[in-house]
Amino acid sequence: MALMAGIAAAGPIVIKFSHVVAENTPKGLAANKFRDLVKERMGDKVVVEVYPSSQLFDDDKVLEAMMLGDVQMAAPSLSKFDRYTKSLQLFDLPFLFQDMGAVDRFQQSKEGQELLNSMRKKGFIGLGYIHNGLKQLSSSKPMRVPADAAGMKFRIMASNVLAAQFNAMKAIPLKKPFSEVFILLQTRAIDGQENTWSNIYSQKYFEVQPYITESNHGVLDYMVVTSTEFWNDLPDDIRTELKQILDEAIAYGNAIALEKDTEDKQKIIDSKRTQIITLTPEERTQWVEVMKPVWKQFEEEIGKDLIDAAYKANQAH
Ligand code: LMR
């Protein structure tokens, strides 16, 4: 009731949507689509303001800001929630998903949908998943086998699974915000990083990293989150319509993610700024063997049943 009165008195409900990537990326375009559709269909009732490129918050601050009501929506990568839930660490397990089809099948499954509620007790609701793609390894030196990475410093997202993955390679993982990565690579303060083709392209990492190993070793996807309090306080009709529009925007972003993965990779190849290293099956097996023990390390925190369910999504066609 208080909110309804607030709407009448103060005009439309404002949703600040904060993210860290460029606008011309799957997440950036999905967020803009959400803003535009809300304007078109609910303009008198709700206004979405999108803040890209870490303009408003880095991912390490955005969830705290959401709790304080300074931002209403965000879509951090699934790697960035481990302070709030251990279950989502699942998505960081190396070589869990064979391709984005498997990721999508798992996310749409009963278990995947239940994970949207894994932070409810902490005050966050997941509203859906946005895809980006599989990660590649970029570096200042050529890497064909895991031993080539030994001793090198890699920027990682704030995830203990990813730290374990680089430790398994005898490399040195450093948790750093996305907004700092380019400069760290450019100044050679670090030797490499892992990311999708879309991020490697839009952040221009390929201009300062002479090698990219096409490893497809893990997934980078997002969960759109909002605060439970904000979401539950919305009038029912507004909440329902927003969710429908968001689903449409996500579907739009996910179609783009598939296209961008191929397109941005091709743009990187065409730039001739970096050499793309394609692994032989034998080389790839070495990466799998080195990284795979990470699963056991996190099996208890994540839950074996959940890992099994995700793994099964590779077969279900
Ligand atoms: C990263 O920090 O590398 C990614 O999570 C950025 C993003 O949102 O795609």
Short mmCIF file of C-alpha atoms and ligand atoms in Angstrom, two decimals:
data_model
loop_
_atom_site.label_atom_id
_atom_site.label_comp_id
_atom_site.label_asym_id
_atom_site.label_seq_id
_atom_site.Cartn_x
_atom_site.Cartn_y
_atom_site.Cartn_z
CA MET A 1 0.00 0.00 0.00
CA ALA A 2 2.79 2.37 0.93
CA LEU A 3 4.38 1.74 -2.45
CA MET A 4 1.11 2.31 -4.30
CA ALA A 5 0.76 5.64 -2.56
CA GLY A 6 4.39 6.35 -3.45
CA ILE A 7 3.70 5.72 -7.13
CA ALA A 8 0.82 8.13 -7.20
CA ALA A 9 2.81 10.78 -5.40
CA ALA A 10 6.21 10.35 -6.96
CA GLY A 11 5.63 9.11 -10.51
CA PRO A 12 6.90 5.89 -12.06
CA ILE A 13 8.83 3.19 -10.23
CA VAL A 14 12.51 3.50 -11.17
CA ILE A 15 14.58 0.35 -11.70
CA LYS A 16 18.30 0.96 -11.85
CA PHE A 17 19.96 -1.92 -13.72
CA SER A 18 23.70 -1.95 -13.18
CA HIS A 19 26.20 -4.07 -15.08
CA VAL A 20 29.89 -4.13 -15.93
CA VAL A 21 30.12 -5.03 -19.61
CA ALA A 22 29.93 -2.90 -22.75
CA GLU A 23 26.53 -2.20 -24.28
CA ASN A 24 27.27 -4.20 -27.43
CA THR A 25 27.41 -7.54 -25.62
CA PRO A 26 24.73 -10.16 -24.89
CA LYS A 27 24.10 -8.83 -21.38
CA GLY A 28 24.36 -5.18 -22.44
CA LEU A 29 21.85 -5.70 -25.27
CA ALA A 30 19.46 -7.75 -23.11
CA ALA A 31 19.44 -5.00 -20.46
CA ASN A 32 18.80 -2.31 -23.08
CA LYS A 33 16.02 -4.42 -24.62
CA PHE A 34 14.41 -4.75 -21.19
CA ARG A 35 14.61 -0.96 -20.73
CA ASP A 36 13.13 -0.27 -24.17
CA LEU A 37 10.27 -2.76 -23.88
CA VAL A 38 9.35 -1.47 -20.43
CA LYS A 39 9.29 2.06 -21.81
CA GLU A 40 7.09 0.99 -24.71
CA ARG A 41 4.61 -1.02 -22.68
CA MET A 42 4.71 0.36 -19.14
CA GLY A 43 6.27 3.79 -19.60
CA ASP A 44 3.82 5.59 -17.33
CA LYS A 45 4.34 3.11 -14.49
CA VAL A 46 7.96 1.93 -14.62
CA VAL A 47 11.24 3.37 -15.87
CA VAL A 48 14.36 1.22 -16.29
CA GLU A 49 17.70 3.01 -16.21
CA VAL A 50 20.63 0.92 -17.45
CA TYR A 51 24.15 1.71 -16.22
CA PRO A 52 26.71 -0.28 -18.26
CA SER A 53 30.52 -0.59 -18.03
CA SER A 54 30.76 -0.48 -14.20
CA GLN A 55 29.57 3.16 -14.31
CA LEU A 56 27.52 2.67 -11.19
CA PHE A 57 28.99 -0.37 -9.40
CA ASP A 58 31.55 -3.09 -9.86
CA ASP A 59 30.23 -6.61 -9.38
CA ASP A 60 31.87 -6.89 -5.96
CA LYS A 61 29.75 -3.96 -4.70
CA VAL A 62 26.52 -4.29 -6.60
CA LEU A 63 24.81 -6.85 -4.37
CA GLU A 64 25.49 -4.82 -1.25
CA ALA A 65 24.13 -1.77 -3.07
CA MET A 66 21.03 -3.79 -3.96
CA MET A 67 20.47 -4.61 -0.30
CA LEU A 68 20.62 -0.90 0.47
CA GLY A 69 18.13 -0.11 -2.30
CA ASP A 70 20.67 1.87 -4.38
CA VAL A 71 20.16 -0.42 -7.36
CA GLN A 72 17.24 -2.74 -8.15
CA MET A 73 18.58 -5.13 -10.79
CA ALA A 74 21.91 -6.55 -11.86
CA ALA A 75 23.18 -9.61 -13.67
CA PRO A 76 26.58 -10.59 -12.28
CA SER A 77 28.26 -13.63 -13.70
CA LEU A 78 27.41 -16.88 -11.91
CA SER A 79 31.00 -16.92 -10.65
CA LYS A 80 30.42 -13.90 -8.44
CA PHE A 81 27.85 -15.18 -5.95
CA ASP A 82 29.91 -17.48 -3.76
CA ARG A 83 29.61 -15.16 -0.76
CA TYR A 84 25.85 -15.74 -0.89
CA THR A 85 25.45 -19.34 -2.01
CA LYS A 86 27.77 -22.25 -2.57
CA SER A 87 25.42 -23.97 -5.03
CA LEU A 88 26.13 -21.61 -7.92
CA GLN A 89 29.80 -22.55 -7.75
CA LEU A 90 28.60 -25.46 -9.85
CA PHE A 91 28.80 -23.36 -13.00
CA ASP A 92 32.53 -22.73 -12.50
CA LEU A 93 33.53 -26.39 -12.49
CA PRO A 94 35.93 -26.75 -15.42
CA PHE A 95 34.81 -28.87 -18.39
CA LEU A 96 31.37 -29.51 -16.85
CA PHE A 97 29.34 -28.42 -19.89
CA GLN A 98 30.25 -29.48 -23.42
CA ASP A 99 28.54 -26.55 -25.09
CA MET A 100 26.01 -23.77 -24.51
CA GLY A 101 23.15 -26.11 -25.44
CA ALA A 102 23.98 -28.19 -22.38
CA VAL A 103 24.21 -25.06 -20.21
CA ASP A 104 20.79 -23.97 -21.41
CA ARG A 105 19.21 -27.40 -20.91
CA PHE A 106 20.50 -27.50 -17.35
CA GLN A 107 19.37 -23.95 -16.53
CA GLN A 108 15.86 -24.72 -17.79
CA SER A 109 15.69 -28.01 -15.86
CA LYS A 110 14.02 -28.36 -12.46
CA GLU A 111 17.41 -28.15 -10.71
CA GLY A 112 18.51 -25.15 -12.75
CA GLN A 113 15.29 -23.28 -12.02
CA GLU A 114 15.55 -24.09 -8.31
CA LEU A 115 18.96 -22.42 -8.25
CA LEU A 116 17.23 -19.12 -9.02
CA ASN A 117 15.94 -19.36 -5.44
CA SER A 118 19.26 -20.30 -3.86
CA MET A 119 19.82 -16.81 -2.41
CA ARG A 120 16.30 -16.06 -1.19
CA LYS A 121 17.33 -16.31 2.44
CA LYS A 122 20.07 -13.78 1.74
CA GLY A 123 17.53 -11.38 0.26
CA PHE A 124 17.99 -11.97 -3.49
CA ILE A 125 15.74 -13.53 -6.10
CA GLY A 126 17.04 -14.84 -9.41
CA LEU A 127 14.76 -13.84 -12.27
CA GLY A 128 16.49 -15.73 -15.08
CA TYR A 129 19.76 -16.63 -16.76
CA ILE A 130 21.47 -14.63 -19.50
CA HIS A 131 24.04 -16.44 -21.62
CA ASN A 132 27.43 -15.23 -22.64
CA GLY A 133 29.48 -18.24 -23.70
CA LEU A 134 32.38 -20.56 -23.06
CA LYS A 135 35.68 -19.15 -21.78
CA GLN A 136 39.03 -19.06 -23.53
CA LEU A 137 42.47 -18.40 -22.03
CA SER A 138 44.38 -15.36 -23.21
CA SER A 139 48.02 -14.79 -22.29
CA SER A 140 51.29 -13.08 -23.00
CA LYS A 141 52.96 -16.41 -23.83
CA PRO A 142 51.71 -19.28 -25.98
CA MET A 143 49.96 -22.02 -24.00
CA ARG A 144 49.35 -25.43 -25.54
CA VAL A 145 49.44 -27.55 -22.41
CA PRO A 146 48.74 -26.68 -18.77
CA ALA A 147 52.44 -26.80 -17.89
CA ASP A 148 52.88 -23.68 -20.08
CA ALA A 149 50.76 -21.74 -17.57
CA ALA A 150 52.88 -22.61 -14.54
CA GLY A 151 54.04 -19.55 -12.62
CA MET A 152 51.96 -17.11 -14.69
CA LYS A 153 49.58 -14.62 -13.08
CA PHE A 154 45.98 -14.78 -14.23
CA ARG A 155 43.15 -12.45 -13.38
CA ILE A 156 40.06 -14.35 -12.23
CA MET A 157 36.57 -13.36 -11.19
CA ALA A 158 35.91 -13.50 -7.44
CA SER A 159 35.39 -17.27 -7.29
CA ASN A 160 37.11 -19.88 -5.15
CA VAL A 161 36.51 -22.56 -7.78
CA LEU A 162 38.33 -20.50 -10.38
CA ALA A 163 41.17 -19.91 -7.91
CA ALA A 164 41.42 -23.69 -7.43
CA GLN A 165 41.38 -24.23 -11.19
CA PHE A 166 44.40 -21.96 -11.69
CA ASN A 167 46.16 -23.39 -8.65
CA ALA A 168 45.74 -26.83 -10.22
CA MET A 169 47.61 -25.45 -13.25
CA LYS A 170 50.35 -24.20 -10.87
CA ALA A 171 49.51 -20.70 -12.03
CA ILE A 172 48.82 -17.70 -9.77
CA PRO A 173 45.17 -16.55 -9.69
CA LEU A 174 44.34 -12.95 -8.74
CA LYS A 175 40.76 -11.88 -8.02
CA LYS A 176 40.27 -8.50 -9.70
CA PRO A 177 37.23 -6.49 -10.80
CA PHE A 178 36.39 -6.59 -14.50
CA SER A 179 36.95 -2.84 -14.86
CA GLU A 180 40.66 -3.24 -14.02
CA VAL A 181 41.52 -6.15 -16.31
CA PHE A 182 42.50 -4.29 -19.47
CA ILE A 183 45.00 -2.05 -17.73
CA LEU A 184 46.48 -4.97 -15.78
CA LEU A 185 47.03 -6.84 -19.04
CA GLN A 186 48.29 -3.81 -20.92
CA THR A 187 50.87 -2.95 -18.27
CA ARG A 188 51.84 -6.63 -17.97
CA ALA A 189 51.07 -6.53 -14.25
CA ILE A 190 49.40 -9.86 -14.99
CA ASP A 191 50.10 -12.41 -17.71
CA GLY A 192 46.65 -13.55 -18.71
CA GLN A 193 42.97 -14.02 -18.02
CA GLU A 194 40.03 -16.21 -18.98
CA ASN A 195 36.92 -14.90 -20.69
CA THR A 196 34.44 -15.33 -23.52
CA TRP A 197 35.03 -14.21 -27.10
CA SER A 198 32.52 -11.43 -26.56
CA ASN A 199 34.35 -9.99 -23.56
CA ILE A 200 37.81 -10.50 -25.09
CA TYR A 201 36.59 -8.53 -28.09
CA SER A 202 34.54 -5.78 -26.43
CA GLN A 203 37.18 -5.13 -23.75
CA LYS A 204 39.96 -5.17 -26.37
CA TYR A 205 42.00 -7.78 -24.50
CA PHE A 206 43.02 -9.20 -27.88
CA GLU A 207 44.93 -5.99 -28.57
CA VAL A 208 47.19 -6.51 -25.57
CA GLN A 209 47.31 -10.31 -25.34
CA PRO A 210 49.33 -11.92 -28.15
CA TYR A 211 47.90 -15.44 -27.60
CA ILE A 212 44.49 -16.97 -27.03
CA THR A 213 44.18 -20.68 -26.32
CA GLU A 214 40.80 -21.88 -27.52
CA SER A 215 40.11 -24.04 -24.51
CA ASN A 216 36.32 -23.74 -24.03
CA HIS A 217 37.09 -24.94 -20.51
CA GLY A 218 34.28 -23.29 -18.60
CA VAL A 219 31.13 -21.24 -18.90
CA LEU A 220 30.48 -17.56 -18.26
CA ASP A 221 26.78 -16.93 -17.79
CA TYR A 222 24.73 -14.56 -15.69
CA MET A 223 21.87 -14.53 -13.24
CA VAL A 224 19.55 -11.55 -13.31
CA VAL A 225 18.92 -10.73 -9.67
CA THR A 226 16.75 -8.34 -7.72
CA SER A 227 16.15 -7.85 -4.03
CA THR A 228 13.39 -9.98 -2.55
CA GLU A 229 12.05 -6.96 -0.72
CA PHE A 230 11.86 -4.76 -3.81
CA TRP A 231 10.32 -7.52 -5.92
CA ASN A 232 7.71 -8.58 -3.37
CA ASP A 233 6.70 -5.00 -2.68
CA LEU A 234 5.76 -4.40 -6.32
CA PRO A 235 2.05 -4.44 -7.12
CA ASP A 236 1.16 -7.91 -8.52
CA ASP A 237 0.21 -6.74 -12.02
CA ILE A 238 3.43 -4.75 -12.38
CA ARG A 239 5.58 -7.64 -11.13
CA THR A 240 3.90 -10.05 -13.57
CA GLU A 241 4.31 -7.73 -16.56
CA LEU A 242 7.94 -6.94 -15.69
CA LYS A 243 8.76 -10.63 -15.47
CA GLN A 244 7.19 -11.28 -18.89
CA ILE A 245 9.15 -8.44 -20.44
CA LEU A 246 12.34 -9.58 -18.78
CA ASP A 247 11.84 -13.10 -20.16
CA GLU A 248 11.50 -11.60 -23.64
CA ALA A 249 14.61 -9.48 -23.20
CA ILE A 250 16.56 -12.50 -21.96
CA ALA A 251 15.48 -14.60 -24.95
CA TYR A 252 16.64 -11.77 -27.20
CA GLY A 253 20.01 -11.52 -25.40
CA ASN A 254 20.51 -15.27 -25.50
CA ALA A 255 20.00 -15.44 -29.25
CA ILE A 256 22.57 -12.66 -29.58
CA ALA A 257 25.01 -14.50 -27.30
CA LEU A 258 25.16 -17.38 -29.75
CA GLU A 259 25.75 -15.07 -32.73
CA LYS A 260 28.27 -12.89 -30.94
CA ASP A 261 30.35 -15.83 -29.87
CA THR A 262 31.08 -16.64 -33.52
CA GLU A 263 31.16 -13.05 -34.78
CA ASP A 264 33.46 -11.67 -32.10
CA LYS A 265 35.83 -14.59 -32.46
CA GLN A 266 35.99 -13.89 -36.20
CA LYS A 267 36.65 -10.18 -35.59
CA ILE A 268 39.52 -11.12 -33.30
CA ILE A 269 40.94 -13.46 -35.96
CA ASP A 270 40.55 -10.76 -38.63
CA SER A 271 42.36 -8.20 -36.48
CA LYS A 272 45.56 -10.30 -36.69
CA ARG A 273 46.54 -8.81 -33.33
CA THR A 274 46.64 -12.14 -31.59
CA GLN A 275 47.34 -15.75 -32.41
CA ILE A 276 44.61 -18.26 -31.67
CA ILE A 277 45.94 -21.60 -30.51
CA THR A 278 43.72 -24.56 -31.37
CA LEU A 279 44.32 -27.61 -29.20
CA THR A 280 44.80 -31.12 -30.50
CA PRO A 281 42.63 -33.75 -28.76
CA GLU A 282 45.72 -34.93 -26.83
CA GLU A 283 46.53 -31.40 -25.65
CA ARG A 284 42.94 -30.84 -24.62
CA THR A 285 42.99 -34.05 -22.59
CA GLN A 286 45.91 -32.66 -20.60
CA TRP A 287 43.90 -29.55 -19.64
CA VAL A 288 40.97 -31.73 -18.62
CA GLU A 289 43.17 -33.98 -16.51
CA VAL A 290 44.80 -31.08 -14.70
CA MET A 291 41.59 -29.14 -14.03
CA LYS A 292 39.12 -31.95 -13.35
CA PRO A 293 40.27 -32.70 -9.74
CA VAL A 294 38.71 -29.33 -8.82
CA TRP A 295 35.32 -31.07 -9.00
CA LYS A 296 36.19 -33.30 -6.04
CA GLN A 297 37.47 -30.34 -4.05
CA PHE A 298 34.08 -28.62 -4.26
CA GLU A 299 31.79 -31.63 -4.41
CA GLU A 300 30.70 -31.32 -0.80
CA GLU A 301 29.96 -27.58 -0.94
CA ILE A 302 28.06 -27.80 -4.22
CA GLY A 303 26.40 -31.20 -3.75
CA LYS A 304 27.06 -34.31 -5.80
CA ASP A 305 23.44 -34.62 -6.96
CA LEU A 306 23.54 -31.14 -8.44
CA ILE A 307 26.83 -31.85 -10.23
CA ASP A 308 25.36 -35.09 -11.61
CA ALA A 309 22.22 -33.30 -12.82
CA ALA A 310 24.30 -30.67 -14.60
CA TYR A 311 26.58 -33.24 -16.15
CA LYS A 312 23.57 -35.16 -17.47
CA ALA A 313 22.48 -32.10 -19.43
CA ASN A 314 25.33 -32.89 -21.83
CA GLN A 315 23.47 -35.95 -23.11
CA ALA A 316 19.80 -34.94 -23.06
CA HIS A 317 19.02 -33.99 -26.65
C1 LMR B 1 34.22 -10.82 -15.73
O1 LMR B 1 34.35 -10.24 -14.63
O2 LMR B 1 35.16 -11.21 -16.41
C2 LMR B 1 32.82 -11.04 -16.25
O3 LMR B 1 32.02 -11.48 -15.21
C3 LMR B 1 32.29 -9.78 -16.81
C4 LMR B 1 30.90 -9.98 -17.32
O4 LMR B 1 29.97 -9.51 -16.67
O5 LMR B 1 30.77 -10.61 -18.38
#
